[in-house]
Amino acid sequence: MQAPTTNSPSFKPLPRAIDILNGKHQMLDWSGVDAATWSSYVRDPSLAAAIAAANHPELHQRLTRARVRGFCLRQNVHLELRAAAVMGWGRAGGKGYAHAPTLWAARHLWLPLLERLPHLSRKEAFREFRALRSRGDLPGMGPAYFTKLIFFFGSGTGYILDKWLAASVQVLNATHWTLDPNGLPVFTWRSSNFPKLNHQRTMVVDQVTSEEYERFCEILEDLAPLLRLADGEAVEQLLFSSSTWRAFVREHCLSVKTSTRSKLSQRGTSGRTPPPMI
């Protein structure tokens, strides 16, 4: 199969990475926490009361991705409650939910955008969220989180861009690899690698543009046939949930304890000599 074409001529899939992903499709379903539990970290009595009064059992259940998506599309459910379901699914608020109260207190600034998302392209949606972020109207919510809102409230083709997806696309890109004197592929981490991570490699940078987000989404869609998957959403889920792939990404891209040049072992991750890089 030919390499996919994308808006980025520099993106060329690494065959070894494709082989790892095709070796075993591990599609685990993340479920986060339920909205009621998440509301306890917000420390907003009105949200807890609204959840308790609502006749929606989903607010008290750990929902799968598909169920969150279905719940967000229900117009008979108050917008705040649907947003809380996404917040719980994604464990919004950072480590220990420290930013959850501030994030939720600013909801009047970003909730109106959720109602408009079905009518916006993913590129337009990202641009609007980024404008809110630039004005300081999205406290505690960067690209990794507001792309979740784009996915669940939008058309379903705006994919989640968190550190795992950014690192995955970096590792999948053969242009980020070179060959050592023995002919083995070596990954080189640079802060300029696309999609961009911060220097600690803990999050996607705030400076991601709507054009870069569109490019990221198109890359996932172009990878679908190579990975024998239906669409970009399935690719996103695979890159996020496969434990084998996560270990590979962690070793070569997300480990700051190792050199920025990370080499595939002589025998590879599966015990076989790795194929040529390109």
XYZ file of C-alpha atoms in Angstrom:
278
model
C 0.000 0.000 0.000
C 1.244 3.456 -0.829
C 2.084 5.917 1.911
C -0.842 8.228 2.619
C -0.835 11.710 1.247
C -1.447 14.575 3.636
C -1.199 18.346 3.646
C 2.212 17.814 5.226
C 4.749 16.567 2.661
C 7.163 15.880 5.520
C 4.944 13.159 6.999
C 5.962 9.672 5.923
C 4.779 6.674 7.995
C 7.498 4.611 9.639
C 6.964 0.976 8.526
C 8.211 -0.412 11.844
C 5.652 1.672 13.728
C 2.865 0.564 11.390
C 3.902 -3.066 11.960
C 3.693 -2.651 15.738
C 0.230 -1.116 15.532
C -0.991 -3.783 13.114
C 0.441 -6.579 15.248
C -2.460 -6.494 17.653
C -5.280 -3.972 17.682
C -5.751 -3.283 21.390
C -8.818 -1.050 21.547
C -9.340 -0.367 25.231
C -12.210 1.946 26.184
C -11.341 4.750 28.590
C -14.124 5.651 31.032
C -12.717 8.292 33.424
C -15.038 9.160 36.316
C -18.760 9.883 36.393
C -20.077 13.445 36.308
C -21.341 13.270 39.891
C -17.897 12.313 41.165
C -16.231 14.996 39.073
C -18.616 17.619 40.468
C -17.293 16.936 43.973
C -13.916 18.328 42.873
C -15.523 21.464 41.448
C -16.851 22.498 44.846
C -19.904 24.106 43.231
C -23.063 23.129 45.158
C -25.273 24.180 42.251
C -23.720 21.599 39.920
C -24.009 18.823 42.486
C -27.641 19.780 43.102
C -28.441 19.861 39.376
C -26.942 16.407 38.882
C -28.837 15.032 41.875
C -32.126 16.486 40.633
C -31.734 15.387 37.020
C -33.317 12.153 35.897
C -30.276 11.054 33.925
C -28.579 7.912 35.263
C -25.642 8.531 32.915
C -24.477 11.296 35.257
C -23.806 8.689 37.937
C -22.112 6.154 35.663
C -18.606 5.856 34.257
C -19.384 6.212 30.590
C -17.558 4.788 27.610
C -16.513 7.090 24.809
C -19.497 6.074 22.669
C -21.948 6.707 25.503
C -20.464 10.128 26.232
C -20.820 10.996 22.562
C -24.444 9.881 22.542
C -25.195 11.760 25.761
C -23.691 14.986 24.411
C -25.959 14.831 21.369
C -29.135 14.729 23.497
C -30.742 18.137 23.242
C -33.187 17.318 26.041
C -30.316 17.328 28.554
C -29.142 20.659 29.958
C -25.909 21.797 28.341
C -24.085 22.118 31.673
C -24.860 18.505 32.533
C -23.616 17.266 29.181
C -20.437 19.292 29.636
C -19.967 17.814 33.116
C -20.191 14.318 31.624
C -17.290 15.129 29.292
C -15.339 16.677 32.156
C -15.690 13.505 34.176
C -14.806 11.257 31.245
C -11.619 13.221 30.634
C -10.828 13.813 34.323
C -10.643 17.540 33.633
C -8.780 19.764 36.038
C -5.252 18.453 35.937
C -3.405 16.502 38.597
C -5.617 16.046 41.636
C -8.331 18.063 39.841
C -6.617 21.196 41.150
C -7.866 23.352 38.276
C -11.407 21.951 38.176
C -12.991 24.750 40.281
C -11.430 27.510 38.155
C -12.290 25.727 34.920
C -15.930 25.298 35.895
C -16.265 28.816 37.306
C -15.425 30.159 33.837
C -18.003 27.996 32.054
C -20.121 31.015 31.070
C -17.252 31.974 28.767
C -17.044 28.684 26.858
C -20.410 26.921 27.185
C -22.012 29.035 24.400
C -19.388 27.733 21.987
C -20.464 24.137 22.661
C -23.892 24.895 21.203
C -22.271 26.126 17.993
C -19.830 23.249 17.528
C -22.168 21.072 15.392
C -22.217 23.878 12.827
C -18.450 24.493 12.734
C -15.711 22.614 10.945
C -13.047 21.138 13.200
C -10.618 23.808 12.026
C -13.090 26.586 12.830
C -13.875 25.028 16.215
C -10.207 24.836 17.156
C -9.686 28.442 16.075
C -12.545 29.584 18.327
C -11.280 27.667 21.343
C -7.771 28.960 20.769
C -9.116 32.525 20.692
C -10.807 31.930 24.056
C -7.578 30.496 25.410
C -5.563 33.471 24.136
C -7.925 35.866 25.932
C -7.581 33.949 29.189
C -11.161 32.684 29.005
C -10.210 28.987 29.225
C -8.430 28.669 32.579
C -7.210 25.139 33.165
C -8.184 23.976 29.681
C -5.585 23.635 26.928
C -5.705 21.848 23.549
C -5.652 18.375 25.095
C -8.925 19.106 26.800
C -10.804 21.448 24.526
C -10.290 19.021 21.627
C -12.331 16.558 23.707
C -15.181 19.068 23.646
C -14.694 19.497 19.895
C -15.014 15.740 19.419
C -17.994 15.112 21.684
C -20.051 18.195 20.797
C -18.954 18.622 17.192
C -19.264 16.516 14.081
C -17.149 13.655 15.456
C -14.273 14.227 13.028
C -12.343 16.638 15.249
C -10.055 14.242 17.094
C -8.559 14.486 20.570
C -5.036 15.908 20.578
C -3.350 15.096 23.879
C 0.272 14.262 24.662
C -0.175 10.581 23.714
C -1.591 11.420 20.310
C 0.992 14.123 19.669
C 3.841 11.800 20.661
C 2.335 8.974 18.598
C 2.243 11.056 15.433
C 5.817 12.173 16.095
C 6.994 8.573 16.440
C 4.990 7.469 13.402
C 6.719 10.041 11.228
C 9.786 8.597 9.515
C 11.188 12.105 9.045
C 11.896 12.153 12.797
C 14.111 9.073 12.481
C 17.584 8.572 11.060
C 19.771 5.522 10.525
C 22.794 4.901 12.738
C 26.067 3.454 11.347
C 24.668 -0.054 11.839
C 21.577 0.749 9.796
C 19.225 0.851 12.801
C 16.494 3.501 13.043
C 17.099 6.191 15.679
C 14.355 8.573 16.839
C 15.390 12.174 17.442
C 13.185 14.261 19.715
C 13.132 17.965 18.969
C 10.849 20.664 20.329
C 10.004 21.469 16.696
C 8.676 17.962 15.961
C 5.046 17.967 14.874
C 2.700 17.950 16.747
C 4.595 20.042 19.285
C 5.028 19.020 22.920
C 6.515 21.133 25.694
C 10.143 20.510 26.645
C 9.095 18.268 29.550
C 6.958 16.282 27.073
C 4.007 16.382 29.451
C 1.506 18.304 27.322
C 0.675 19.707 23.916
C 1.876 23.298 23.619
C -0.658 26.122 23.723
C 0.692 27.537 20.481
C -0.864 24.844 18.276
C -2.725 26.586 15.454
C -5.983 25.615 13.782
C -4.022 24.770 10.628
C -1.781 22.421 12.604
C -4.813 20.807 14.228
C -6.367 20.234 10.807
C -3.105 18.684 9.657
C -3.082 16.376 12.700
C -6.647 15.211 11.993
C -5.887 14.559 8.332
C -2.838 12.493 9.251
C -5.012 10.245 11.438
C -7.500 9.833 8.605
C -4.760 9.034 6.100
C -3.322 6.427 8.466
C -6.647 4.557 8.666
C -6.157 2.355 5.564
C -2.567 1.535 6.554
C -3.827 0.370 9.950
C -6.844 -1.429 8.470
C -9.232 0.788 10.422
C -12.451 2.474 9.398
C -11.620 6.116 10.042
C -9.564 8.683 11.920
C -11.503 8.186 15.135
C -10.558 4.505 15.198
C -6.916 5.449 14.609
C -7.042 7.930 17.484
C -8.494 5.287 19.804
C -5.851 2.748 18.812
C -2.969 5.167 19.379
C -4.387 6.102 22.771
C -5.345 2.679 24.065
C -2.784 0.146 22.829
C -0.476 -0.784 25.700
C 2.175 -2.147 23.314
C 2.168 1.060 21.327
C 2.190 3.223 24.467
C 5.312 1.438 25.676
C 6.984 2.090 22.327
C 6.028 5.784 22.382
C 7.092 6.190 25.998
C 10.483 4.644 25.299
C 11.293 6.670 22.208
C 9.539 9.999 22.735
C 8.117 10.621 26.201
C 11.014 9.548 28.392
C 13.002 12.646 29.367
C 15.480 10.514 31.339
C 17.001 9.160 28.142
C 18.918 10.841 25.362
C 16.931 12.847 22.854
C 18.154 10.277 20.364
C 16.385 7.014 21.107
C 17.410 3.880 19.232
C 15.404 0.803 18.354
C 17.093 -2.220 19.862
C 18.865 -4.649 17.555
C 16.016 -7.116 17.965
C 13.203 -4.589 18.066
C 10.278 -4.561 20.466
C 8.861 -7.876 19.312
C 12.022 -9.978 19.350
C 12.548 -9.690 15.588
C 15.138 -7.701 13.724
C 13.344 -4.502 12.683
C 12.744 -3.872 9.004
C 14.329 -0.918 7.234
C 13.016 2.451 8.343
C 11.707 3.466 4.943
